[in-house]
PDB file of C-alpha atoms in Angstrom:
ATOM      1  CA  UNK R 262     -87.615 -17.357 -96.951  1.00 42.00           C
ATOM      2  CA  UNK R 263     -84.473 -15.750 -95.148  1.00 48.00           C
ATOM      3  CA  UNK R 264     -85.301 -12.572 -93.644  1.00 48.00           C
ATOM      4  CA  UNK R 265     -82.838 -10.696 -95.981  1.00 54.00           C
ATOM      5  CA  UNK R 266     -85.456 -11.491 -98.811  1.00 51.00           C
ATOM      6  CA  UNK R 267     -88.630 -10.283 -97.317  1.00 61.00           C
ATOM      7  CA  UNK R 268     -89.008  -6.785 -98.349  1.00 78.00           C
ATOM      8  CA  UNK R 269     -89.498  -4.191 -95.511  1.00 88.00           C
ATOM      9  CA  UNK R 270     -90.958  -0.802 -95.966  1.00 87.00           C
ATOM     10  CA  UNK R 271     -88.313   2.174 -96.272  1.00 88.00           C
ATOM     11  CA  UNK R 272     -86.941   2.859 -92.833  1.00 90.00           C
ATOM     12  CA  UNK R 273     -87.571  -0.494 -91.169  1.00 91.00           C
ATOM     13  CA  UNK R 274     -84.957  -3.204 -90.701  1.00 92.00           C
ATOM     14  CA  UNK R 275     -84.597  -6.656 -88.895  1.00 93.00           C
ATOM     15  CA  UNK R 276     -82.909  -6.529 -85.571  1.00 95.00           C
ATOM     16  CA  UNK R 277     -81.901 -10.184 -85.887  1.00 96.00           C
ATOM     17  CA  UNK R 278     -81.233 -12.709 -88.515  1.00 95.00           C
ATOM     18  CA  UNK R 279     -81.832 -16.359 -88.766  1.00 95.00           C
ATOM     19  CA  UNK R 280     -78.116 -16.857 -87.929  1.00 96.00           C
ATOM     20  CA  UNK R 281     -78.493 -14.981 -84.797  1.00 97.00           C
ATOM     21  CA  UNK R 282     -81.093 -16.802 -83.549  1.00 97.00           C
ATOM     22  CA  UNK R 283     -79.456 -20.152 -84.401  1.00 97.00           C
ATOM     23  CA  UNK R 284     -76.252 -19.032 -82.753  1.00 97.00           C
ATOM     24  CA  UNK R 285     -78.264 -17.500 -79.846  1.00 97.00           C
ATOM     25  CA  UNK R 286     -80.396 -20.424 -78.998  1.00 97.00           C
ATOM     26  CA  UNK R 287     -77.629 -23.018 -79.744  1.00 97.00           C
ATOM     27  CA  UNK R 288     -78.995 -26.643 -78.804  1.00 97.00           C
ATOM     28  CA  UNK R 289     -82.372 -25.236 -77.819  1.00 97.00           C
ATOM     29  CA  UNK R 290     -82.998 -24.238 -81.464  1.00 97.00           C
ATOM     30  CA  UNK R 291     -84.103 -27.588 -82.341  1.00 95.00           C
ATOM     31  CA  UNK R 292     -86.972 -27.253 -79.784  1.00 94.00           C
ATOM     32  CA  UNK R 293     -88.517 -24.311 -81.770  1.00 96.00           C
ATOM     33  CA  UNK R 294     -90.236 -24.232 -85.057  1.00 94.00           C
ATOM     34  CA  UNK R 295     -88.516 -22.504 -87.840  1.00 94.00           C
ATOM     35  CA  UNK R 296     -88.613 -18.779 -86.500  1.00 96.00           C
ATOM     36  CA  UNK R 297     -90.964 -16.233 -88.462  1.00 93.00           C
ATOM     37  CA  UNK R 298     -90.065 -12.682 -89.653  1.00 94.00           C
ATOM     38  CA  UNK R 299     -93.216 -10.728 -89.727  1.00 91.00           C
ATOM     39  CA  UNK R 300     -93.261  -7.645 -91.651  1.00 87.00           C
ATOM     40  CA  UNK R 301     -95.793  -5.713 -89.669  1.00 77.00           C
ATOM     41  CA  UNK R 302     -94.455  -3.346 -86.924  1.00 69.00           C
ATOM     42  CA  UNK R 303     -95.944  -3.737 -83.551  1.00 75.00           C
ATOM     43  CA  UNK R 304     -94.901  -0.616 -81.332  1.00 78.00           C
ATOM     44  CA  UNK R 305     -91.733  -1.600 -79.640  1.00 90.00           C
ATOM     45  CA  UNK R 306     -92.164  -5.442 -79.716  1.00 95.00           C
ATOM     46  CA  UNK R 307     -89.010  -6.836 -81.593  1.00 96.00           C
ATOM     47  CA  UNK R 308     -89.214 -10.366 -80.570  1.00 97.00           C
ATOM     48  CA  UNK R 309     -92.070 -12.889 -79.471  1.00 96.00           C
ATOM     49  CA  UNK R 310     -92.174 -16.468 -78.265  1.00 97.00           C
ATOM     50  CA  UNK R 311     -95.357 -18.361 -78.024  1.00 94.00           C
ATOM     51  CA  UNK R 312     -95.945 -21.855 -76.546  1.00 91.00           C
ATOM     52  CA  UNK R 313     -98.821 -23.810 -77.900  1.00 86.00           C
ATOM     53  CA  UNK R 314     -99.838 -27.042 -75.962  1.00 84.00           C
ATOM     54  CA  UNK R 315    -100.607 -30.284 -77.573  1.00 74.00           C
ATOM     55  CA  UNK R 316    -104.492 -30.947 -77.318  1.00 67.00           C
ATOM     56  CA  UNK R 317    -106.528 -33.551 -78.843  1.00 56.00           C
ATOM     57  CA  UNK R 318    -107.631 -32.456 -82.196  1.00 55.00           C
ATOM     58  CA  UNK R 319    -110.473 -33.918 -84.175  1.00 56.00           C
ATOM     59  CA  UNK R 320    -110.940 -32.008 -87.368  1.00 57.00           C
ATOM     60  CA  UNK R 321    -113.133 -29.140 -86.579  1.00 57.00           C
ATOM     61  CA  UNK R 322    -114.600 -30.289 -83.348  1.00 61.00           C
ATOM     62  CA  UNK R 323    -112.125 -28.760 -81.037  1.00 62.00           C
ATOM     63  CA  UNK R 324    -108.518 -28.922 -80.045  1.00 61.00           C
ATOM     64  CA  UNK R 325    -105.511 -27.595 -81.456  1.00 59.00           C
ATOM     65  CA  UNK R 326    -103.848 -28.792 -84.839  1.00 54.00           C
ATOM     66  CA  UNK R 327    -100.730 -30.808 -84.437  1.00 56.00           C
ATOM     67  CA  UNK R 328     -98.963 -28.337 -86.856  1.00 68.00           C
ATOM     68  CA  UNK R 329     -99.749 -25.471 -84.459  1.00 67.00           C
ATOM     69  CA  UNK R 330     -98.130 -27.367 -81.291  1.00 66.00           C
ATOM     70  CA  UNK R 331     -94.668 -26.068 -80.089  1.00 86.00           C
ATOM     71  CA  UNK R 332     -92.697 -22.954 -79.741  1.00 94.00           C
ATOM     72  CA  UNK R 333     -93.101 -20.521 -82.192  1.00 95.00           C
ATOM     73  CA  UNK R 334     -90.394 -17.604 -82.417  1.00 97.00           C
ATOM     74  CA  UNK R 335     -91.291 -14.218 -84.331  1.00 96.00           C
ATOM     75  CA  UNK R 336     -88.947 -11.402 -85.031  1.00 96.00           C
ATOM     76  CA  UNK R 337     -90.581  -7.984 -85.808  1.00 95.00           C
ATOM     77  CA  UNK R 338     -88.767  -5.111 -87.559  1.00 94.00           C
ATOM     78  CA  UNK R 339     -87.417  -1.911 -85.940  1.00 93.00           C
ATOM     79  CA  UNK R 340     -86.658   1.531 -87.066  1.00 92.00           C
ATOM     80  CA  UNK R 341     -83.568   1.415 -89.282  1.00 92.00           C
ATOM     81  CA  UNK R 342     -81.989   3.930 -86.973  1.00 93.00           C
ATOM     82  CA  UNK R 343     -82.585   1.645 -84.113  1.00 94.00           C
ATOM     83  CA  UNK R 344     -81.258  -1.615 -85.776  1.00 94.00           C
ATOM     84  CA  UNK R 345     -77.622  -1.595 -84.345  1.00 96.00           C
ATOM     85  CA  UNK R 346     -78.602  -0.617 -80.922  1.00 96.00           C
ATOM     86  CA  UNK R 347     -81.654  -3.149 -80.732  1.00 96.00           C
ATOM     87  CA  UNK R 348     -79.504  -6.050 -82.440  1.00 97.00           C
ATOM     88  CA  UNK R 349     -76.807  -5.479 -79.646  1.00 97.00           C
ATOM     89  CA  UNK R 350     -79.106  -5.762 -76.873  1.00 97.00           C
ATOM     90  CA  UNK R 351     -80.976  -8.817 -78.257  1.00 98.00           C
ATOM     91  CA  UNK R 352     -77.936 -10.615 -78.702  1.00 97.00           C
ATOM     92  CA  UNK R 353     -76.410  -9.753 -75.365  1.00 97.00           C
ATOM     93  CA  UNK R 354     -79.471  -9.877 -73.225  1.00 97.00           C
ATOM     94  CA  UNK R 355     -82.724 -11.049 -75.264  1.00 97.00           C
ATOM     95  CA  UNK R 356     -81.443 -14.213 -76.930  1.00 98.00           C
ATOM     96  CA  UNK R 357     -79.931 -15.649 -73.499  1.00 97.00           C
ATOM     97  CA  UNK R 358     -83.118 -15.110 -72.042  1.00 97.00           C
ATOM     98  CA  UNK R 359     -84.881 -16.573 -74.972  1.00 97.00           C
ATOM     99  CA  UNK R 360     -82.787 -19.619 -74.768  1.00 97.00           C
ATOM    100  CA  UNK R 361     -83.596 -19.989 -71.048  1.00 96.00           C
ATOM    101  CA  UNK R 362     -87.321 -19.533 -71.684  1.00 96.00           C
ATOM    102  CA  UNK R 363     -87.273 -22.281 -74.489  1.00 96.00           C
ATOM    103  CA  UNK R 364     -85.352 -24.719 -72.287  1.00 96.00           C
ATOM    104  CA  UNK R 365     -87.550 -24.226 -69.242  1.00 95.00           C
ATOM    105  CA  UNK R 366     -90.688 -25.051 -71.240  1.00 93.00           C
ATOM    106  CA  UNK R 367     -89.110 -28.622 -71.279  1.00 92.00           C
ATOM    107  CA  UNK R 368     -89.140 -28.951 -67.559  1.00 93.00           C
ATOM    108  CA  UNK R 369     -92.047 -26.787 -66.648  1.00 91.00           C
ATOM    109  CA  UNK R 370     -94.878 -27.973 -64.487  1.00 92.00           C
ATOM    110  CA  UNK R 371     -97.988 -29.369 -66.413  1.00 88.00           C
ATOM    111  CA  UNK R 372     -99.986 -26.466 -65.080  1.00 90.00           C
ATOM    112  CA  UNK R 373     -97.715 -24.190 -67.013  1.00 88.00           C
ATOM    113  CA  UNK R 374     -97.530 -26.380 -70.121  1.00 85.00           C
ATOM    114  CA  UNK R 375    -101.190 -27.288 -70.428  1.00 84.00           C
ATOM    115  CA  UNK R 376    -102.212 -23.599 -71.471  1.00 87.00           C
ATOM    116  CA  UNK R 377    -101.016 -21.623 -74.267  1.00 87.00           C
ATOM    117  CA  UNK R 378     -98.193 -19.155 -73.190  1.00 93.00           C
ATOM    118  CA  UNK R 379     -96.780 -16.080 -74.372  1.00 93.00           C
ATOM    119  CA  UNK R 380     -93.841 -13.731 -73.966  1.00 96.00           C
ATOM    120  CA  UNK R 381     -92.189 -10.913 -75.773  1.00 97.00           C
ATOM    121  CA  UNK R 382     -89.141  -8.498 -75.743  1.00 97.00           C
ATOM    122  CA  UNK R 383     -90.033  -4.708 -76.519  1.00 96.00           C
ATOM    123  CA  UNK R 384     -87.098  -2.221 -77.421  1.00 96.00           C
ATOM    124  CA  UNK R 385     -87.754   1.445 -76.611  1.00 92.00           C
ATOM    125  CA  UNK R 386     -85.348   4.319 -75.817  1.00 88.00           C
ATOM    126  CA  UNK R 387     -82.094   1.957 -75.874  1.00 92.00           C
ATOM    127  CA  UNK R 388     -83.638  -0.341 -73.542  1.00 95.00           C
ATOM    128  CA  UNK R 389     -84.785  -4.068 -73.757  1.00 96.00           C
ATOM    129  CA  UNK R 390     -87.799  -5.294 -71.808  1.00 96.00           C
ATOM    130  CA  UNK R 391     -89.154  -8.660 -71.139  1.00 96.00           C
ATOM    131  CA  UNK R 392     -92.785  -9.217 -70.468  1.00 96.00           C
ATOM    132  CA  UNK R 393     -95.163 -12.312 -70.516  1.00 95.00           C
ATOM    133  CA  UNK R 394     -95.212 -15.800 -68.939  1.00 93.00           C
ATOM    134  CA  UNK R 395     -92.289 -17.406 -67.642  1.00 91.00           C
ATOM    135  CA  UNK R 396     -92.020 -21.214 -67.445  1.00 90.00           C
ATOM    136  CA  UNK R 397     -92.345 -22.581 -63.994  1.00 85.00           C
TER     137      UNK R 397
END
């Protein structure tokens, strides 16, 4: 479902659209699963990315289901009053860094790719901050 069709509480807006993500990731978009737009606000977190490695799965006895493997991208809402500033920062600084993160997962060392990894971008006071695992 497109982000514009997901109802948000009054005063919240999406800082990015699916088109922003597709354009910002370029060719790397093919490496991620379809992005999700979560409706629950997490204080300051506007964009998350998660790497889930392939592990043998035996239907209930351990491992990771094949549908869960890959790169997940999640967009979270911001206060409507922050939307323009957050969107500008995400498009100019966040999406290029997300693209680099996604691309680097493809050449990262096995010690990095063998475990689940997570990173996020937070927006507060007109600043965008990155935190989390970096592909090595």
